[in-house]
Amino acid sequence: KAGVTQTPRYLIKTRGQQVTLSCSPISGHRSVSWYQQTPGQGLQFLFEYFSETQRNKGNFPGRFSGRQFSNSRSEMNVSTLELGDSALYLCASSFGGIQVSSYEQYFGPGTRLTVT
Amino acid sequence: DQQVKQNSPSLSVQEGRISILNCDYTNSMFDYFLWYKKYPAEGPTFLISISSIKDKNEDGRFTVFLNKSAKHLSLHIVPSQPGDSAVYFCAAVNSGGSNYKLTFGKGTLLTVNP
């Protein structure tokens, strides 16, 4: 079974630009979560989508947004990029149901975003 | 406010010995806990989980212990192998209500020396 894929793997952008990151979950998984990882901060939760609906949102500004398509693929958009947005952005998928095993999330390799 | 804490940023052990990674949490609503391992340039990989109705879960060389009264869990790796060298993240979730968010600790870098 193919794992979670993320594109692109690396990205360099300039302050003020916007960026769109893509995530394809494991087949059959309907939940997609996004995390930001920076040195010293661990994994910070951005948002989670299930069946095209945002179910949870972390404490990030409105410049960070996302969406999920009918095939469960998800995109994350960051507008008006700031230097502090430089990070590894990780996508994770899971079944997303009510069973506790649904909380076992499977991560993609991440997109390394550098803002200059 | 960090609800999941891994107070040891790094840990070094000898091959063949036991590695013990610790995690503390403050939110008493957390009832499901997970451990992930992360190699450089890769996403975290799910290792093992435990529900709050248990105090121990074992999978091969990996065992997780949960002490609910102390709000503490630990991951034991026995015997440790050089390939176990990675960053280990502890995560917690409140499975009640409509919260599907995992809260992660900042990670512990484990180095297993040959």
XYZ file of C-alpha atoms in Angstrom:
230
model
C 0.000 0.000 0.000
C 1.451 3.371 -1.019
C 2.264 5.784 1.786
C 1.429 9.437 2.214
C 2.970 11.573 -0.502
C 3.692 15.277 -0.372
C 4.680 17.639 -3.146
C 6.873 19.468 -3.592
C 9.574 18.178 -1.248
C 11.501 21.443 -1.222
C 10.427 24.987 -1.907
C 12.104 28.380 -1.739
C 9.898 31.457 -1.691
C 10.298 35.156 -1.057
C 8.591 37.142 1.693
C 5.134 38.288 0.653
C 4.567 35.476 -1.805
C 2.073 32.691 -1.339
C 2.577 28.941 -1.509
C 0.424 25.842 -1.974
C 1.485 22.448 -0.674
C -0.151 19.185 -1.656
C -0.769 15.938 0.204
C -2.118 12.605 -1.028
C -3.201 10.319 1.832
C -3.001 6.561 2.086
C -5.761 4.923 0.089
C -8.864 4.528 2.260
C -7.846 7.221 4.731
C -10.344 10.057 4.947
C -8.650 12.277 7.512
C -5.723 14.534 6.656
C -3.889 16.628 9.244
C -1.212 19.243 8.698
C 1.647 20.093 11.070
C 4.444 22.618 11.116
C 7.788 21.499 12.498
C 10.444 24.031 13.472
C 13.615 23.523 15.506
C 12.840 23.642 19.205
C 9.044 23.721 18.724
C 8.263 20.160 17.808
C 5.182 19.477 15.724
C 2.572 22.225 15.840
C -0.918 21.280 14.690
C -2.307 23.406 11.869
C -5.650 21.813 10.930
C -7.411 18.559 10.188
C -9.846 17.699 7.418
C -12.279 14.816 7.164
C -14.586 14.252 4.221
C -13.830 17.718 2.831
C -14.695 19.454 6.127
C -12.307 21.106 8.526
C -12.884 19.441 11.888
C -10.087 21.004 13.926
C -7.879 24.046 13.687
C -4.718 24.975 15.569
C -3.551 28.377 16.720
C -2.167 29.721 13.490
C -3.071 33.003 11.758
C -5.598 33.140 8.972
C -2.764 33.268 6.418
C -2.680 29.487 6.808
C -5.575 27.742 5.136
C -6.377 24.384 3.683
C -8.890 22.317 1.871
C -9.678 18.721 1.100
C -11.035 17.275 -2.102
C -13.538 14.483 -2.648
C -10.712 11.993 -3.216
C -9.296 12.940 0.245
C -6.285 14.708 -1.239
C -5.527 17.919 0.607
C -3.823 21.205 -0.054
C -2.433 23.755 2.350
C -1.971 27.401 1.393
C 0.100 30.053 3.107
C -0.384 33.621 1.915
C 1.843 36.651 2.473
C 4.799 34.543 3.522
C 6.975 35.655 6.428
C 10.515 34.609 7.303
C 9.137 32.771 10.346
C 7.103 30.487 8.100
C 10.287 28.658 7.129
C 9.704 25.138 8.404
C 9.050 21.528 7.554
C 5.356 21.070 6.778
C 4.093 17.580 7.446
C 0.894 15.974 6.327
C -0.550 12.923 8.055
C -3.469 10.685 7.170
C -5.658 8.329 9.149
C -9.026 6.611 8.891
C -10.470 9.364 11.039
C -13.341 7.324 12.447
C -14.465 7.043 16.033
C -12.347 4.015 16.919
C -9.274 4.989 18.918
C -7.069 3.242 16.371
C -8.149 5.977 13.967
C -5.888 8.346 15.849
C -2.849 6.512 14.518
C -1.681 8.954 11.914
C 0.729 8.130 9.124
C 3.022 10.895 7.983
C 4.413 11.912 4.653
C 8.051 12.965 4.206
C 7.175 16.646 4.470
C 7.756 19.769 2.410
C 10.731 21.875 3.428
C 9.747 25.516 2.910
C 12.391 28.219 3.022
C 11.294 31.849 2.967
C 13.966 34.398 2.055
C 1.079 26.193 27.398
C 2.750 22.914 26.574
C 0.415 20.068 27.426
C 2.812 17.289 26.439
C 6.385 17.545 27.678
C 9.483 15.570 26.887
C 11.968 17.028 29.316
C 15.046 15.276 27.961
C 16.110 16.766 24.623
C 18.616 13.956 24.129
C 19.585 10.528 25.414
C 22.626 8.388 24.663
C 22.795 4.627 25.349
C 25.023 1.702 24.447
C 23.916 -0.902 21.949
C 22.188 -3.801 23.700
C 21.170 -1.782 26.745
C 17.734 -0.414 27.573
C 16.584 2.987 26.315
C 13.920 4.733 28.388
C 12.223 7.788 26.935
C 9.892 9.769 29.147
C 6.859 11.926 28.540
C 4.613 13.925 30.885
C 1.248 15.461 30.162
C -0.892 17.992 31.956
C -4.305 17.597 30.338
C -6.314 14.994 32.242
C -8.675 14.656 29.263
C -5.983 12.911 27.224
C -6.878 9.242 27.000
C -4.868 7.861 24.097
C -1.121 8.139 23.683
C 1.232 7.413 20.804
C 4.947 7.279 20.169
C 6.538 8.218 16.867
C 10.077 7.874 15.600
C 11.573 10.347 13.141
C 14.703 10.026 11.044
C 16.212 13.116 9.389
C 14.555 14.080 6.112
C 11.650 11.695 6.738
C 8.223 12.076 8.280
C 7.503 10.605 11.737
C 6.727 6.891 11.791
C 4.106 5.477 14.133
C 5.661 3.079 16.671
C 3.243 2.095 19.383
C 0.199 3.406 21.206
C -1.637 2.891 24.473
C -5.137 3.581 25.653
C -5.752 4.998 29.114
C -7.603 1.816 30.081
C -4.266 -0.003 30.003
C -1.020 0.571 31.852
C 1.255 -1.339 29.484
C 1.445 -2.201 25.815
C 4.170 -4.259 24.225
C 5.266 -4.719 20.617
C 8.489 -6.584 20.091
C 11.363 -4.581 21.514
C 9.116 -1.631 22.314
C 7.010 -1.314 25.459
C 5.016 1.711 26.544
C 4.032 2.206 30.178
C 1.319 4.585 31.315
C 0.952 5.955 34.842
C -2.296 7.908 34.804
C -2.084 9.167 38.361
C 1.312 10.700 37.622
C 0.300 11.745 34.098
C 3.441 10.083 32.868
C 4.299 7.623 30.144
C 7.523 6.049 29.059
C 8.812 4.109 26.077
C 11.251 1.288 26.736
C 13.398 -0.112 23.946
C 15.123 -3.400 24.761
C 17.668 -4.179 23.474
C 18.625 -0.882 21.852
C 20.138 -1.035 18.383
C 22.082 1.594 16.396
C 19.183 1.761 13.926
C 16.995 3.046 16.758
C 18.929 6.316 16.712
C 16.296 8.922 15.861
C 14.082 11.599 17.385
C 11.190 10.139 19.376
C 7.969 12.085 19.794
C 5.287 11.427 22.327
C 1.727 12.437 21.341
C -1.589 12.532 23.145
C -5.218 12.815 22.115
C -8.553 13.377 23.787
C -10.719 10.833 22.015
C -13.911 12.182 23.509
C -15.928 14.940 21.968
C -15.034 16.053 18.479
C -11.343 16.707 18.951
C -9.217 14.731 16.535
C -6.035 16.645 17.172
C -2.776 15.025 18.241
C -0.711 17.094 20.675
C 2.994 16.363 20.381
C 5.925 16.825 22.695
C 9.078 18.470 21.366
C 10.899 15.179 20.979
C 13.916 13.378 22.407
C 16.956 12.598 20.283
C 18.075 9.045 21.006
C 21.599 8.016 20.054
C 22.508 4.353 20.327
C 26.262 3.863 20.265
C 27.724 0.627 18.818
